GROMACS .gro file of C-alpha atoms in nm:
model
  251
    1MET     CA    1   0.000   0.000   0.000
    2ASN     CA    2   0.129   0.346  -0.091
    3LYS     CA    3   0.175   0.589   0.194
    4ILE     CA    4   0.254   0.881  -0.037
    5THR     CA    5   0.147   0.939  -0.397
    6ILE     CA    6   0.311   1.219  -0.597
    7GLU     CA    7   0.160   1.303  -0.935
    8ASN     CA    8   0.318   1.530  -1.195
    9LEU     CA    9   0.485   1.754  -0.935
   10SER     CA   10   0.667   2.060  -1.071
   11LEU     CA   11   0.833   2.337  -0.874
   12LYS     CA   12   0.993   2.665  -0.977
   13TYR     CA   13   1.168   2.924  -0.758
   14SER     CA   14   1.163   3.303  -0.792
   15ASP     CA   15   1.518   3.306  -0.932
   16GLY     CA   16   1.391   3.108  -1.233
   17THR     CA   17   1.531   2.776  -1.114
   18GLU     CA   18   1.307   2.486  -1.208
   19SER     CA   19   1.374   2.244  -0.928
   20LEU     CA   20   1.127   1.968  -1.014
   21GLN     CA   21   0.980   1.872  -1.349
   22GLY     CA   22   0.672   1.651  -1.360
   23ILE     CA   23   0.772   1.408  -1.084
   24THR     CA   24   0.544   1.109  -1.032
   25LEU     CA   25   0.626   0.863  -0.753
   26ASN     CA   26   0.452   0.605  -0.538
   27ILE     CA   27   0.611   0.562  -0.196
   28PRO     CA   28   0.499   0.255   0.000
   29ALA     CA   29   0.457   0.246   0.376
   30ARG     CA   30   0.726   0.111   0.607
   31GLN     CA   31   1.014   0.100   0.366
   32ILE     CA   32   1.324   0.309   0.306
   33PHE     CA   33   1.272   0.508  -0.012
   34VAL     CA   34   1.601   0.662  -0.128
   35VAL     CA   35   1.614   0.969  -0.355
   36PHE     CA   36   1.964   1.013  -0.498
   37GLY     CA   37   2.147   1.207  -0.768
   38PRO     CA   38   2.392   1.496  -0.821
   39ALA     CA   39   2.374   1.820  -0.622
   40GLY     CA   40   2.114   2.063  -0.750
   41GLY     CA   41   1.893   1.788  -0.886
   42GLY     CA   42   1.590   1.871  -0.674
   43LYS     CA   43   1.626   1.609  -0.399
   44SER     CA   44   1.594   1.848  -0.105
   45SER     CA   45   1.316   2.040  -0.278
   46LEU     CA   46   1.124   1.716  -0.316
   47LEU     CA   47   1.162   1.636   0.054
   48ARG     CA   48   1.050   1.984   0.154
   49THR     CA   49   0.732   1.961  -0.051
   50LEU     CA   50   0.629   1.655   0.152
   51ASN     CA   51   0.577   1.851   0.474
   52ARG     CA   52   0.530   2.188   0.303
   53LEU     CA   53   0.852   2.347   0.421
   54ASN     CA   54   0.865   2.497   0.073
   55ASP     CA   55   0.574   2.717   0.185
   56LEU     CA   56   0.848   2.922   0.351
   57ALA     CA   57   1.064   2.949   0.036
   58ASP     CA   58   1.044   3.172  -0.272
   59VAL     CA   59   0.836   2.933  -0.480
   60VAL     CA   60   0.659   3.106  -0.768
   61HIS     CA   61   0.505   2.799  -0.927
   62ARG     CA   62   0.397   2.461  -0.801
   63ALA     CA   63   0.184   2.215  -0.995
   64GLY     CA   64   0.076   1.857  -0.941
   65THR     CA   65  -0.054   1.679  -0.632
   66ILE     CA   66   0.088   1.511  -0.324
   67ARG     CA   67  -0.138   1.275  -0.132
   68ILE     CA   68  -0.055   1.120   0.203
   69ASP     CA   69  -0.295   0.842   0.301
   70GLY     CA   70  -0.503   0.951   0.003
   71ILE     CA   71  -0.545   1.313   0.120
   72ASP     CA   72  -0.414   1.608  -0.084
   73ILE     CA   73  -0.179   1.795   0.153
   74TYR     CA   74  -0.199   2.114  -0.056
   75GLN     CA   75  -0.577   2.141  -0.055
   76PRO     CA   76  -0.720   2.462   0.095
   77GLY     CA   77  -0.761   2.447   0.471
   78TYR     CA   78  -0.523   2.156   0.522
   79ASP     CA   79  -0.368   2.167   0.872
   80VAL     CA   80   0.003   2.225   0.804
   81ILE     CA   81   0.101   2.205   1.174
   82GLN     CA   82  -0.051   1.860   1.200
   83LEU     CA   83   0.118   1.765   0.874
   84ARG     CA   84   0.460   1.853   1.015
   85ARG     CA   85   0.393   1.634   1.318
   86LYS     CA   86   0.291   1.350   1.090
   87VAL     CA   87   0.585   1.406   0.853
   88GLY     CA   88   0.902   1.490   1.049
   89MET     CA   89   1.231   1.604   0.896
   90VAL     CA   90   1.595   1.569   0.997
   91PHE     CA   91   1.844   1.793   0.821
   92ALA     CA   92   2.206   1.735   0.721
   93ARG     CA   93   2.337   1.959   0.999
   94PRO     CA   94   2.203   1.877   1.345
   95VAL     CA   95   2.021   2.170   1.504
   96VAL     CA   96   2.024   2.103   1.878
   97LEU     CA   97   1.814   2.331   2.096
   98PRO     CA   98   2.006   2.525   2.368
   99LEU     CA   99   1.847   2.300   2.630
  100SER     CA  100   1.930   1.977   2.809
  101ILE     CA  101   1.919   1.644   2.628
  102ARG     CA  102   1.588   1.566   2.799
  103GLU     CA  103   1.440   1.908   2.721
  104ASN     CA  104   1.536   1.874   2.355
  105LEU     CA  105   1.292   1.584   2.344
  106THR     CA  106   1.016   1.715   2.570
  107TYR     CA  107   1.000   2.070   2.433
  108GLY     CA  108   0.798   1.982   2.123
  109LEU     CA  109   0.565   1.759   2.323
  110GLU     CA  110   0.500   2.031   2.578
  111VAL     CA  111   0.426   2.280   2.299
  112ALA     CA  112   0.178   2.023   2.168
  113GLY     CA  113   0.005   2.028   2.508
  114ILE     CA  114   0.149   1.715   2.670
  115LYS     CA  115   0.235   1.796   3.033
  116ASP     CA  116   0.214   1.462   3.217
  117PRO     CA  117   0.565   1.395   3.358
  118ALA     CA  118   0.534   1.019   3.328
  119ARG     CA  119   0.431   1.040   2.965
  120LEU     CA  120   0.714   1.282   2.890
  121GLU     CA  121   0.974   1.056   3.053
  122GLU     CA  122   0.840   0.757   2.863
  123ALA     CA  123   0.869   0.952   2.537
  124VAL     CA  124   1.229   1.048   2.619
  125GLU     CA  125   1.337   0.688   2.676
  126THR     CA  126   1.139   0.546   2.385
  127SER     CA  127   1.259   0.798   2.128
  128LEU     CA  128   1.622   0.781   2.240
  129THR     CA  129   1.610   0.401   2.227
  130LYS     CA  130   1.468   0.405   1.874
  131ALA     CA  131   1.744   0.646   1.769
  132ALA     CA  132   2.008   0.413   1.921
  133LEU     CA  133   2.117   0.680   2.169
  134TRP     CA  134   1.960   0.581   2.502
  135ASP     CA  135   2.246   0.367   2.631
  136GLU     CA  136   2.495   0.646   2.558
  137VAL     CA  137   2.307   0.930   2.730
  138LYS     CA  138   2.066   0.779   2.987
  139ASP     CA  139   2.289   0.887   3.278
  140ARG     CA  140   2.334   1.244   3.155
  141LEU     CA  141   1.991   1.357   3.038
  142GLY     CA  142   2.033   1.684   3.227
  143ASP     CA  143   2.349   1.778   3.034
  144PRO     CA  144   2.320   2.033   2.751
  145GLY     CA  145   2.243   1.875   2.416
  146ALA     CA  146   2.532   2.073   2.269
  147THR     CA  147   2.782   1.868   2.475
  148LEU     CA  148   2.711   1.560   2.264
  149SER     CA  149   2.934   1.458   1.975
  150GLY     CA  150   2.829   1.535   1.618
  151GLY     CA  151   2.698   1.184   1.563
  152GLN     CA  152   2.510   1.188   1.891
  153GLN     CA  153   2.359   1.528   1.811
  154GLN     CA  154   2.231   1.394   1.481
  155ARG     CA  155   2.070   1.098   1.655
  156LEU     CA  156   1.925   1.337   1.916
  157CYS     CA  157   1.761   1.531   1.632
  158LEU     CA  158   1.623   1.204   1.499
  159ALA     CA  159   1.493   1.118   1.847
  160ARG     CA  160   1.330   1.461   1.872
  161VAL     CA  161   1.134   1.389   1.554
  162LEU     CA  162   1.042   1.041   1.680
  163ALA     CA  163   0.916   1.180   2.012
  164LEU     CA  164   0.631   1.350   1.823
  165GLU     CA  165   0.522   1.009   1.689
  166PRO     CA  166   0.529   1.085   1.316
  167GLU     CA  167   0.429   0.841   1.046
  168VAL     CA  168   0.684   0.957   0.787
  169ILE     CA  169   1.048   1.057   0.846
  170LEU     CA  170   1.233   1.274   0.592
  171LEU     CA  171   1.613   1.258   0.612
  172ASP     CA  172   1.821   1.506   0.411
  173GLU     CA  173   2.180   1.374   0.408
  174PRO     CA  174   2.165   1.300   0.782
  175THR     CA  175   2.514   1.145   0.793
  176SER     CA  176   2.702   1.382   0.560
  177GLY     CA  177   2.922   1.522   0.839
  178LEU     CA  178   2.958   1.206   1.046
  179ASP     CA  179   3.241   0.957   1.088
  180PRO     CA  180   3.194   0.598   0.962
  181ILE     CA  181   3.104   0.459   1.306
  182SER     CA  182   2.834   0.721   1.366
  183THR     CA  183   2.710   0.674   1.010
  184GLY     CA  184   2.681   0.301   1.071
  185LYS     CA  185   2.477   0.358   1.388
  186VAL     CA  186   2.234   0.587   1.206
  187GLU     CA  187   2.196   0.338   0.920
  188GLU     CA  188   2.135   0.053   1.166
  189SER     CA  189   1.867   0.264   1.335
  190LEU     CA  190   1.694   0.320   1.002
  191GLN     CA  191   1.666  -0.054   0.938
  192GLU     CA  192   1.483  -0.090   1.268
  193LEU     CA  193   1.274   0.224   1.227
  194LYS     CA  194   1.134   0.119   0.890
  195LYS     CA  195   0.936  -0.150   1.072
  196GLU     CA  196   0.719   0.130   1.211
  197TYR     CA  197   0.777   0.433   0.988
  198THR     CA  198   0.791   0.530   0.623
  199ILE     CA  199   1.141   0.669   0.563
  200ILE     CA  200   1.247   0.889   0.273
  201LEU     CA  201   1.621   0.935   0.263
  202VAL     CA  202   1.846   1.161   0.059
  203PRO     CA  203   2.183   0.985   0.111
  204HIS     CA  204   2.522   1.151   0.115
  205SER     CA  205   2.673   0.900  -0.130
  206VAL     CA  206   2.580   0.638  -0.388
  207GLN     CA  207   2.731   0.378  -0.155
  208GLN     CA  208   2.493   0.474   0.125
  209ALA     CA  209   2.203   0.473  -0.120
  210ALA     CA  210   2.286   0.118  -0.226
  211ARG     CA  211   2.327   0.001   0.136
  212THR     CA  212   1.998   0.141   0.263
  213ALA     CA  213   1.743   0.147  -0.020
  214ASP     CA  214   1.442  -0.078  -0.036
  215LEU     CA  215   1.330   0.139  -0.327
  216ALA     CA  216   1.527   0.414  -0.500
  217ALA     CA  217   1.467   0.701  -0.739
  218PHE     CA  218   1.736   0.878  -0.943
  219LEU     CA  219   1.685   1.251  -0.995
  220LEU     CA  220   1.886   1.451  -1.247
  221GLN     CA  221   1.835   1.827  -1.297
  222GLY     CA  222   1.485   1.807  -1.155
  223GLU     CA  223   1.380   1.514  -1.371
  224LEU     CA  224   1.296   1.165  -1.248
  225ILE     CA  225   1.516   0.937  -1.455
  226GLU     CA  226   1.442   0.599  -1.305
  227THR     CA  227   1.290   0.428  -1.003
  228ALA     CA  228   1.316   0.062  -0.899
  229ARG     CA  229   1.391  -0.175  -0.614
  230GLY     CA  230   1.727  -0.087  -0.462
  231GLU     CA  231   1.896  -0.415  -0.545
  232THR     CA  232   1.786  -0.378  -0.908
  233LEU     CA  233   1.863  -0.011  -0.958
  234PHE     CA  234   2.218  -0.027  -0.822
  235SER     CA  235   2.313  -0.351  -0.997
  236ASN     CA  236   2.128  -0.334  -1.327
  237PRO     CA  237   1.973   0.008  -1.402
  238GLU     CA  238   1.772   0.049  -1.720
  239GLU     CA  239   1.887   0.403  -1.800
  240GLN     CA  240   2.241   0.480  -1.919
  241ARG     CA  241   2.242   0.806  -1.723
  242THR     CA  242   2.170   0.615  -1.402
  243GLN     CA  243   2.449   0.370  -1.480
  244ASP     CA  244   2.693   0.652  -1.552
  245TYR     CA  245   2.614   0.828  -1.224
  246ILE     CA  246   2.636   0.512  -1.015
  247GLN     CA  247   2.973   0.433  -1.171
  248GLY     CA  248   3.103   0.783  -1.101
  249ARG     CA  249   3.128   0.907  -1.459
  250PHE     CA  250   2.966   1.236  -1.358
  251GLY     CA  251   2.822   1.402  -1.048
   0.00000   0.00000   0.00000
C-alpha cells in the first residue's frame, strides 16, 4: 500500500530555477525510499514539498498533487502544523536546541500540550532508544544537548522527531558530516525504524544509497530518470544516465 502518492509535481523558484519537473512517484509504507542524484537535482526540494517546508521558500510555481494516506496535503484548509507532526524532517546539519538532552525531546511535546511527567519521561526513553542513543546518554539527560558529539547530536535530532510520533520521516543527508562509526549507527537505526515508519532518505553517497534502499529514485536536474527496487537499480539500471552516475562518470 502506498503511503505517499506524488503526481506530476513541478516546482519553480523566484530566481527562475526549475527544481522539479513533472515528478510522479509512489512511496509505500514502512520502507526506506532513497532519492539520490547529483547536487542541484531537486532532492531536497522534493523532501520539503512533503511537509510543506517549501511554503516558507520563494516558490513562484507549483503544480501537481501530493497525497498522504489519500489526502491532498496542498488542498485549501489543510492543517500544516498537524502535517509537520505527521511528517518529520531531519536535516544534514544537526540543530540542537540550547536546552538539556531531555528538554530537547520534551520541548515539542509540551508545545503540543502534553504535560504529564510520566508520559514525557516515557517519550524520552522510547525515542532515544529508537534512535540508538539511550544507552549512551541515559545517565546524563540533564546535560546540555550541545555537549554531545556530532553523531550523537544527529541521533538526538532524529529522536526529537520520533518523540512527536510521526508516520513519515524525511532525512536530508543526515550522515554527511559524520564519521563511519556514527554513520553506521544511524543506518542501523533506520533498518529498525522502517518496521514502524515510512522513511524517505536523501543519502550523502551512492554507496549509502545502495546500502539502505528498499526502493530508490534517481533525480537529475529536476527530472525523475528511473525508479526501482534498490537491489535492481544499483546492480542493473535500465537508464544509461543512471548507470553513468552510479559508476562515477559524472556528479
